[in-house]
Amino acid sequence: MIRRDSPQIPQIHVLYENPAWIPPLQEALAREGFRVRLVHVNEGLVDPSAAPPEGIWINRISPSSHTRGHVHTVELARQLLYWLESHGRRVINGLGAFELEMSKLRQDLVLRRHGIRTPRTVLAVGREHLLAAAATFDGAFITKHDQGGKGLGIRLFRDARELERHLDADGFDAGPGARMILQQYIDAPEPFITRVEIVGGRFLFAMRSSTADGFELCPSDACNPMPSERTAPSGQTAPSGTEEAAAPEACPAGPGLFSPSPVAEDDPLVQRYIRLCNEEGIEIAGIEFVRDAWGHRYTYDINGTTNYNQTLGARIGVDGMGEVARYVRRAAVPTRRRRRIAS
């Protein structure tokens, strides 16, 4: 444990927009002795001539922010991250990692660059181009929002005609910027995907997420409340210290979706993920793949705003946010000084 009063311990600033995801990280950082300042990002100002507060900044902005009424979050976060890095501030999952998380197309390009198999992926904007892209797929395909998260826009289509009917139906949503991804459908023999968690270039664990009931697979405890916890108590507010009190949102995924995976650190695919994270500046990530009937593994998503399921964590003996907080400590406190200031 690091002493809070040590002059060597920087303050931690957490950029966030969903207060429901904050408590596990805030508590883990507090256990490591950090003072935590929460910065809600949706509206605000950026003065390029003003220096940001000293300390370490953690980016916890999600591509699904707009679904919680925070329609300005992503664009403001882009400017904040550029401002912070321009002033030399240490940002965990900084602008490069953030831009990658905001685009499924960019993720596909980066995965390919690192020799990782991906499903065929096409980005299209506009009805004409969506239908033209759909006609090029030999077999089933899925759609999703380029700026995704929460399984946004994911639907299965057998052919272009099905997509055309969907585009003409009421309620069609092309997502932010109307950027839609069409992606080869991988027909998995078993209804699950595998998610590999990496922090600071280290493998934490891998888990299976059931897709039997859909693709809204956020693993956080806030997104998977027990039955008695599904309705937030009246008067519930954001954690102490936030700059905006917003009601936490519970995602619709239920308990029992997650189980341990046998995928281990020495798996060649995991090693490629680690190299990718190290080379692309992604310090915290949950990377997902699906296996087809022939055993081929297709990677399709890199989550920078990763969350952890504490029930599963207790089962496998891994405290995900605790590992994040310890990584922040390693980043914050030089090794040669850590021994002197440890309690």
Short mmCIF file of C-alpha atoms in Angstrom, two decimals:
data_model
loop_
_atom_site.label_atom_id
_atom_site.label_comp_id
_atom_site.label_asym_id
_atom_site.label_seq_id
_atom_site.Cartn_x
_atom_site.Cartn_y
_atom_site.Cartn_z
CA MET A 1 0.00 0.00 0.00
CA ILE A 2 1.21 3.49 -0.86
CA ARG A 3 0.81 6.24 1.72
CA ARG A 4 -1.59 8.92 0.55
CA ASP A 5 0.49 11.71 2.08
CA SER A 6 3.65 10.84 0.17
CA PRO A 7 4.76 13.73 -2.06
CA GLN A 8 5.69 11.16 -4.71
CA ILE A 9 2.09 10.02 -5.19
CA PRO A 10 0.31 11.90 -7.97
CA GLN A 11 -3.39 12.53 -8.00
CA ILE A 12 -5.43 10.34 -10.32
CA HIS A 13 -7.93 12.02 -12.64
CA VAL A 14 -10.57 9.73 -14.17
CA LEU A 15 -12.36 10.87 -17.33
CA TYR A 16 -15.76 9.15 -17.39
CA GLU A 17 -19.35 9.50 -18.52
CA ASN A 18 -21.17 6.48 -17.00
CA PRO A 19 -21.16 6.67 -13.19
CA ALA A 20 -22.39 3.08 -12.93
CA TRP A 21 -18.97 1.82 -14.04
CA ILE A 22 -16.91 4.00 -11.69
CA PRO A 23 -17.16 2.51 -8.15
CA PRO A 24 -15.01 -0.63 -8.69
CA LEU A 25 -12.16 1.42 -10.19
CA GLN A 26 -12.49 4.23 -7.64
CA GLU A 27 -12.41 1.77 -4.75
CA ALA A 28 -9.43 -0.13 -6.18
CA LEU A 29 -7.45 3.09 -6.64
CA ALA A 30 -8.31 4.17 -3.10
CA ARG A 31 -6.99 0.85 -1.78
CA GLU A 32 -3.69 1.62 -3.49
CA GLY A 33 -3.54 4.94 -1.63
CA PHE A 34 -4.42 7.29 -4.49
CA ARG A 35 -6.49 10.44 -4.27
CA VAL A 36 -9.05 10.21 -7.05
CA ARG A 37 -10.68 13.09 -8.90
CA LEU A 38 -13.60 12.17 -11.14
CA VAL A 39 -14.16 14.30 -14.24
CA HIS A 40 -17.48 13.84 -15.99
CA VAL A 41 -17.17 14.47 -19.73
CA ASN A 42 -20.13 15.66 -21.80
CA GLU A 43 -20.14 19.45 -21.81
CA GLY A 44 -17.35 21.83 -20.82
CA LEU A 45 -14.51 23.94 -22.17
CA VAL A 46 -10.88 23.47 -23.11
CA ASP A 47 -8.42 26.38 -22.89
CA PRO A 48 -5.27 25.49 -24.86
CA SER A 49 -3.24 28.10 -23.01
CA ALA A 50 -4.12 26.64 -19.60
CA ALA A 51 -2.11 23.74 -18.23
CA PRO A 52 -4.07 20.68 -17.09
CA PRO A 53 -3.78 19.64 -13.44
CA GLU A 54 -0.74 17.54 -12.65
CA GLY A 55 -1.19 13.83 -12.11
CA ILE A 56 -2.08 10.70 -14.01
CA TRP A 57 -5.20 10.67 -16.16
CA ILE A 58 -7.24 7.55 -16.89
CA ASN A 59 -9.53 7.55 -19.92
CA ARG A 60 -12.82 5.74 -19.23
CA ILE A 61 -14.91 7.18 -22.05
CA SER A 62 -17.09 4.65 -23.86
CA PRO A 63 -18.17 4.59 -27.53
CA SER A 64 -21.72 3.99 -26.30
CA SER A 65 -21.83 7.31 -24.41
CA HIS A 66 -24.49 8.76 -26.71
CA THR A 67 -26.95 6.04 -25.69
CA ARG A 68 -26.98 7.44 -22.16
CA GLY A 69 -27.86 10.96 -23.31
CA HIS A 70 -24.23 12.10 -23.45
CA VAL A 71 -24.19 13.03 -27.11
CA HIS A 72 -21.21 15.39 -26.87
CA THR A 73 -18.95 13.11 -24.83
CA VAL A 74 -16.87 11.48 -27.55
CA GLU A 75 -16.10 14.71 -29.43
CA LEU A 76 -15.24 16.59 -26.24
CA ALA A 77 -13.08 13.68 -25.06
CA ARG A 78 -11.07 13.85 -28.29
CA GLN A 79 -10.18 17.47 -27.58
CA LEU A 80 -9.47 16.86 -23.90
CA LEU A 81 -7.11 13.98 -24.65
CA TYR A 82 -5.25 16.01 -27.27
CA TRP A 83 -4.97 18.90 -24.78
CA LEU A 84 -3.66 16.61 -22.04
CA GLU A 85 -1.07 14.96 -24.25
CA SER A 86 0.00 18.31 -25.73
CA HIS A 87 0.85 19.43 -22.21
CA GLY A 88 2.79 16.24 -21.52
CA ARG A 89 0.33 14.67 -19.10
CA ARG A 90 0.45 10.92 -18.57
CA VAL A 91 -2.79 9.45 -19.94
CA ILE A 92 -3.65 5.78 -19.61
CA ASN A 93 -5.43 4.70 -22.79
CA GLY A 94 -4.75 8.05 -24.40
CA LEU A 95 -5.82 9.52 -27.71
CA GLY A 96 -4.40 6.79 -29.93
CA ALA A 97 -6.13 4.02 -27.98
CA PHE A 98 -9.31 6.10 -27.82
CA GLU A 99 -9.48 6.66 -31.58
CA LEU A 100 -9.02 2.95 -32.12
CA GLU A 101 -11.85 2.08 -29.77
CA MET A 102 -14.16 4.56 -31.51
CA SER A 103 -13.96 2.73 -34.85
CA LYS A 104 -14.52 -0.94 -35.71
CA LEU A 105 -13.00 -0.24 -39.13
CA ARG A 106 -9.74 1.00 -37.59
CA GLN A 107 -9.70 -2.00 -35.27
CA ASP A 108 -9.92 -4.33 -38.25
CA LEU A 109 -7.04 -2.55 -39.97
CA VAL A 110 -4.85 -2.72 -36.86
CA LEU A 111 -5.66 -6.38 -36.21
CA ARG A 112 -4.76 -7.23 -39.82
CA ARG A 113 -1.51 -5.30 -39.51
CA HIS A 114 -0.55 -7.55 -36.61
CA GLY A 115 -1.33 -10.74 -38.52
CA ILE A 116 -4.55 -11.48 -36.62
CA ARG A 117 -7.42 -13.13 -38.51
CA THR A 118 -10.58 -10.99 -38.74
CA PRO A 119 -13.98 -11.47 -40.39
CA ARG A 120 -14.35 -9.70 -43.72
CA THR A 121 -15.30 -6.13 -42.78
CA VAL A 122 -16.65 -3.23 -44.85
CA LEU A 123 -17.66 0.29 -43.78
CA ALA A 124 -20.47 2.03 -45.65
CA VAL A 125 -22.30 5.33 -45.27
CA GLY A 126 -25.64 5.78 -47.01
CA ARG A 127 -28.36 3.41 -48.18
CA GLU A 128 -26.98 2.91 -51.71
CA HIS A 129 -23.52 2.00 -50.43
CA LEU A 130 -24.86 -0.26 -47.69
CA LEU A 131 -26.81 -2.31 -50.23
CA ALA A 132 -23.88 -2.37 -52.66
CA ALA A 133 -21.59 -3.66 -49.91
CA ALA A 134 -24.16 -6.26 -48.82
CA ALA A 135 -24.32 -7.64 -52.38
CA THR A 136 -20.60 -8.47 -52.21
CA PHE A 137 -20.97 -10.89 -49.29
CA ASP A 138 -21.12 -14.57 -50.17
CA GLY A 139 -23.39 -15.76 -47.39
CA ALA A 140 -24.70 -14.28 -44.18
CA PHE A 141 -23.37 -11.06 -42.69
CA ILE A 142 -24.01 -8.88 -39.68
CA THR A 143 -24.29 -5.13 -39.30
CA LYS A 144 -22.99 -3.03 -36.43
CA HIS A 145 -22.24 0.61 -35.71
CA ASP A 146 -18.68 1.66 -36.49
CA GLN A 147 -18.72 3.54 -33.17
CA GLY A 148 -20.18 0.67 -31.25
CA GLY A 149 -20.35 -0.74 -27.76
CA LYS A 150 -23.26 -2.54 -26.07
CA GLY A 151 -23.83 -4.58 -29.22
CA LEU A 152 -25.17 -1.47 -30.98
CA GLY A 153 -26.59 -2.07 -34.43
CA ILE A 154 -25.77 -5.78 -34.45
CA ARG A 155 -28.22 -7.69 -36.64
CA LEU A 156 -27.89 -10.83 -38.73
CA PHE A 157 -28.88 -10.81 -42.41
CA ARG A 158 -28.94 -13.71 -44.85
CA ASP A 159 -28.73 -11.52 -47.95
CA ALA A 160 -28.98 -7.96 -49.27
CA ARG A 161 -32.75 -8.17 -49.65
CA GLU A 162 -33.18 -8.70 -45.92
CA LEU A 163 -30.99 -5.69 -45.26
CA GLU A 164 -32.99 -3.57 -47.70
CA ARG A 165 -36.21 -4.34 -45.84
CA HIS A 166 -34.51 -3.43 -42.58
CA LEU A 167 -33.24 -0.12 -43.95
CA ASP A 168 -36.77 0.79 -45.03
CA ALA A 169 -38.34 -0.11 -41.69
CA ASP A 170 -39.20 2.34 -38.93
CA GLY A 171 -36.59 2.73 -36.23
CA PHE A 172 -33.50 1.99 -38.31
CA ASP A 173 -30.45 3.55 -36.63
CA ALA A 174 -27.17 3.88 -38.52
CA GLY A 175 -25.30 5.09 -35.43
CA PRO A 176 -22.99 8.09 -34.95
CA GLY A 177 -22.02 9.62 -38.26
CA ALA A 178 -24.25 7.04 -40.03
CA ARG A 179 -21.14 4.83 -40.28
CA MET A 180 -22.26 1.22 -40.56
CA ILE A 181 -20.07 -1.86 -40.56
CA LEU A 182 -20.99 -4.95 -42.56
CA GLN A 183 -19.09 -7.98 -41.37
CA GLN A 184 -18.86 -11.62 -42.34
CA TYR A 185 -21.02 -13.75 -40.06
CA ILE A 186 -19.02 -16.42 -38.24
CA ASP A 187 -21.32 -19.35 -37.54
CA ALA A 188 -19.93 -20.60 -34.24
CA PRO A 189 -20.77 -24.20 -33.35
CA GLU A 190 -21.22 -23.16 -29.72
CA PRO A 191 -23.05 -19.98 -28.60
CA PHE A 192 -20.25 -18.04 -26.96
CA ILE A 193 -17.44 -15.62 -27.70
CA THR A 194 -14.11 -15.40 -25.86
CA ARG A 195 -12.80 -12.20 -24.32
CA VAL A 196 -9.13 -11.80 -23.39
CA GLU A 197 -8.30 -9.19 -20.73
CA ILE A 198 -4.93 -7.42 -20.86
CA VAL A 199 -3.56 -4.76 -18.51
CA GLY A 200 -0.20 -3.08 -18.93
CA GLY A 201 1.05 -5.68 -21.40
CA ARG A 202 0.09 -8.55 -19.09
CA PHE A 203 -2.53 -11.25 -19.60
CA LEU A 204 -5.09 -11.21 -16.78
CA PHE A 205 -7.60 -13.87 -17.76
CA ALA A 206 -9.92 -15.00 -20.52
CA MET A 207 -13.63 -15.60 -20.22
CA ARG A 208 -16.49 -16.97 -22.28
CA SER A 209 -19.57 -14.80 -22.82
CA SER A 210 -22.77 -16.57 -23.83
CA THR A 211 -24.43 -15.27 -27.01
CA ALA A 212 -27.49 -17.48 -26.64
CA ASP A 213 -29.70 -14.47 -25.87
CA GLY A 214 -27.96 -11.75 -27.87
CA PHE A 215 -24.83 -9.63 -28.08
CA GLU A 216 -25.23 -7.08 -25.27
CA LEU A 217 -22.37 -8.56 -23.28
CA CYS A 218 -20.98 -5.84 -21.02
CA PRO A 219 -19.43 -7.85 -18.15
CA SER A 220 -19.61 -5.13 -15.47
CA ASP A 221 -21.60 -5.79 -12.30
CA ALA A 222 -23.62 -2.64 -13.01
CA CYS A 223 -24.73 -4.20 -16.29
CA ASN A 224 -25.47 -7.54 -14.66
CA PRO A 225 -27.34 -6.82 -11.42
CA MET A 226 -28.71 -9.61 -9.33
CA PRO A 227 -32.54 -9.76 -9.42
CA SER A 228 -32.94 -7.77 -6.20
CA GLU A 229 -30.63 -5.05 -7.56
CA ARG A 230 -32.21 -4.42 -10.96
CA THR A 231 -33.96 -1.24 -9.85
CA ALA A 232 -31.66 1.47 -8.59
CA PRO A 233 -32.74 2.93 -5.25
CA SER A 234 -34.41 6.30 -5.47
CA GLY A 235 -32.11 9.25 -4.94
CA GLN A 236 -29.04 7.33 -6.12
CA THR A 237 -26.35 9.70 -7.41
CA ALA A 238 -22.93 9.58 -8.96
CA PRO A 239 -19.95 8.71 -6.72
CA SER A 240 -18.62 11.38 -4.41
CA GLY A 241 -16.45 13.91 -6.21
CA THR A 242 -18.10 13.71 -9.62
CA GLU A 243 -18.75 16.92 -11.48
CA GLU A 244 -22.15 15.79 -12.72
CA ALA A 245 -24.58 13.53 -10.86
CA ALA A 246 -26.16 11.17 -13.37
CA ALA A 247 -28.34 8.17 -12.74
CA PRO A 248 -26.45 4.91 -13.32
CA GLU A 249 -27.74 2.84 -16.19
CA ALA A 250 -28.10 -0.92 -15.92
CA CYS A 251 -27.51 -2.77 -19.18
CA PRO A 252 -30.03 -5.46 -20.11
CA ALA A 253 -27.64 -8.41 -19.92
CA GLY A 254 -28.40 -10.75 -17.04
CA PRO A 255 -26.30 -12.84 -14.64
CA GLY A 256 -24.91 -16.21 -15.64
CA LEU A 257 -23.55 -15.03 -18.98
CA PHE A 258 -19.88 -15.41 -18.13
CA SER A 259 -17.63 -18.38 -17.40
CA PRO A 260 -13.89 -19.05 -17.32
CA SER A 261 -12.11 -19.83 -20.58
CA PRO A 262 -9.24 -22.29 -20.95
CA VAL A 263 -7.35 -19.77 -23.12
CA ALA A 264 -4.05 -19.07 -21.36
CA GLU A 265 -1.19 -16.59 -21.52
CA ASP A 266 1.01 -18.84 -23.68
CA ASP A 267 -1.64 -19.08 -26.39
CA PRO A 268 -0.10 -17.68 -29.61
CA LEU A 269 -3.17 -15.52 -30.24
CA VAL A 270 -2.91 -14.01 -26.76
CA GLN A 271 0.74 -13.23 -27.40
CA ARG A 272 -0.24 -11.42 -30.59
CA TYR A 273 -2.82 -9.43 -28.65
CA ILE A 274 -0.18 -8.40 -26.13
CA ARG A 275 2.21 -7.30 -28.86
CA LEU A 276 -0.58 -5.34 -30.53
CA CYS A 277 -1.43 -3.55 -27.28
CA ASN A 278 2.20 -2.72 -26.58
CA GLU A 279 2.86 -1.38 -30.07
CA GLU A 280 -0.42 0.54 -30.41
CA GLY A 281 -0.33 2.15 -26.95
CA ILE A 282 -3.36 0.30 -25.56
CA GLU A 283 -2.73 -0.19 -21.87
CA ILE A 284 -6.08 -1.65 -20.81
CA ALA A 285 -8.07 -3.84 -23.20
CA GLY A 286 -10.62 -6.60 -23.53
CA ILE A 287 -10.20 -8.25 -26.96
CA GLU A 288 -12.86 -10.58 -28.32
CA PHE A 289 -12.78 -13.49 -30.75
CA VAL A 290 -15.16 -16.17 -32.00
CA ARG A 291 -14.26 -19.68 -33.20
CA ASP A 292 -15.87 -21.25 -36.27
CA ALA A 293 -16.69 -24.91 -36.91
CA TRP A 294 -13.20 -25.55 -38.32
CA GLY A 295 -11.44 -24.11 -35.29
CA HIS A 296 -10.42 -20.83 -36.93
CA ARG A 297 -10.48 -17.90 -34.53
CA TYR A 298 -11.70 -14.53 -35.80
CA THR A 299 -10.96 -11.42 -33.74
CA TYR A 300 -13.46 -8.61 -34.16
CA ASP A 301 -13.44 -6.18 -31.22
CA ILE A 302 -10.98 -4.25 -29.04
CA ASN A 303 -12.57 -2.76 -25.91
CA GLY A 304 -10.54 -0.04 -24.23
CA THR A 305 -13.20 0.86 -21.66
CA THR A 306 -13.18 -2.68 -20.39
CA ASN A 307 -15.12 -3.70 -17.29
CA TYR A 308 -14.84 -6.79 -15.13
CA ASN A 309 -17.43 -9.11 -13.65
CA GLN A 310 -16.63 -9.39 -9.96
CA THR A 311 -18.59 -12.63 -9.55
CA LEU A 312 -16.47 -14.31 -12.20
CA GLY A 313 -13.36 -12.62 -10.82
CA ALA A 314 -13.98 -14.11 -7.38
CA ARG A 315 -14.48 -17.51 -8.96
CA ILE A 316 -11.15 -17.46 -10.83
CA GLY A 317 -9.22 -15.46 -8.22
CA VAL A 318 -8.60 -12.31 -10.30
CA ASP A 319 -9.60 -8.80 -9.21
CA GLY A 320 -9.69 -6.97 -12.54
CA MET A 321 -9.93 -3.40 -11.27
CA GLY A 322 -7.45 -4.23 -8.54
CA GLU A 323 -4.98 -5.21 -11.27
CA VAL A 324 -5.71 -1.95 -13.09
CA ALA A 325 -5.04 0.03 -9.90
CA ARG A 326 -1.76 -1.82 -9.33
CA TYR A 327 -0.76 -1.06 -12.90
CA VAL A 328 -1.50 2.62 -12.27
CA ARG A 329 0.71 2.42 -9.19
CA ARG A 330 3.55 0.98 -11.28
CA ALA A 331 3.05 3.75 -13.82
CA ALA A 332 2.86 6.44 -11.13
CA VAL A 333 5.68 5.46 -8.82
CA PRO A 334 9.20 4.79 -10.15
CA THR A 335 10.48 1.37 -9.07
CA ARG A 336 13.49 2.81 -7.26
CA ARG A 337 11.23 4.89 -5.00
CA ARG A 338 8.40 2.44 -4.44
CA ARG A 339 10.12 0.58 -1.62
CA ARG A 340 10.82 3.75 0.35
CA ILE A 341 7.24 5.03 0.25
CA ALA A 342 5.42 1.76 0.75
CA SER A 343 3.72 1.42 4.09
#
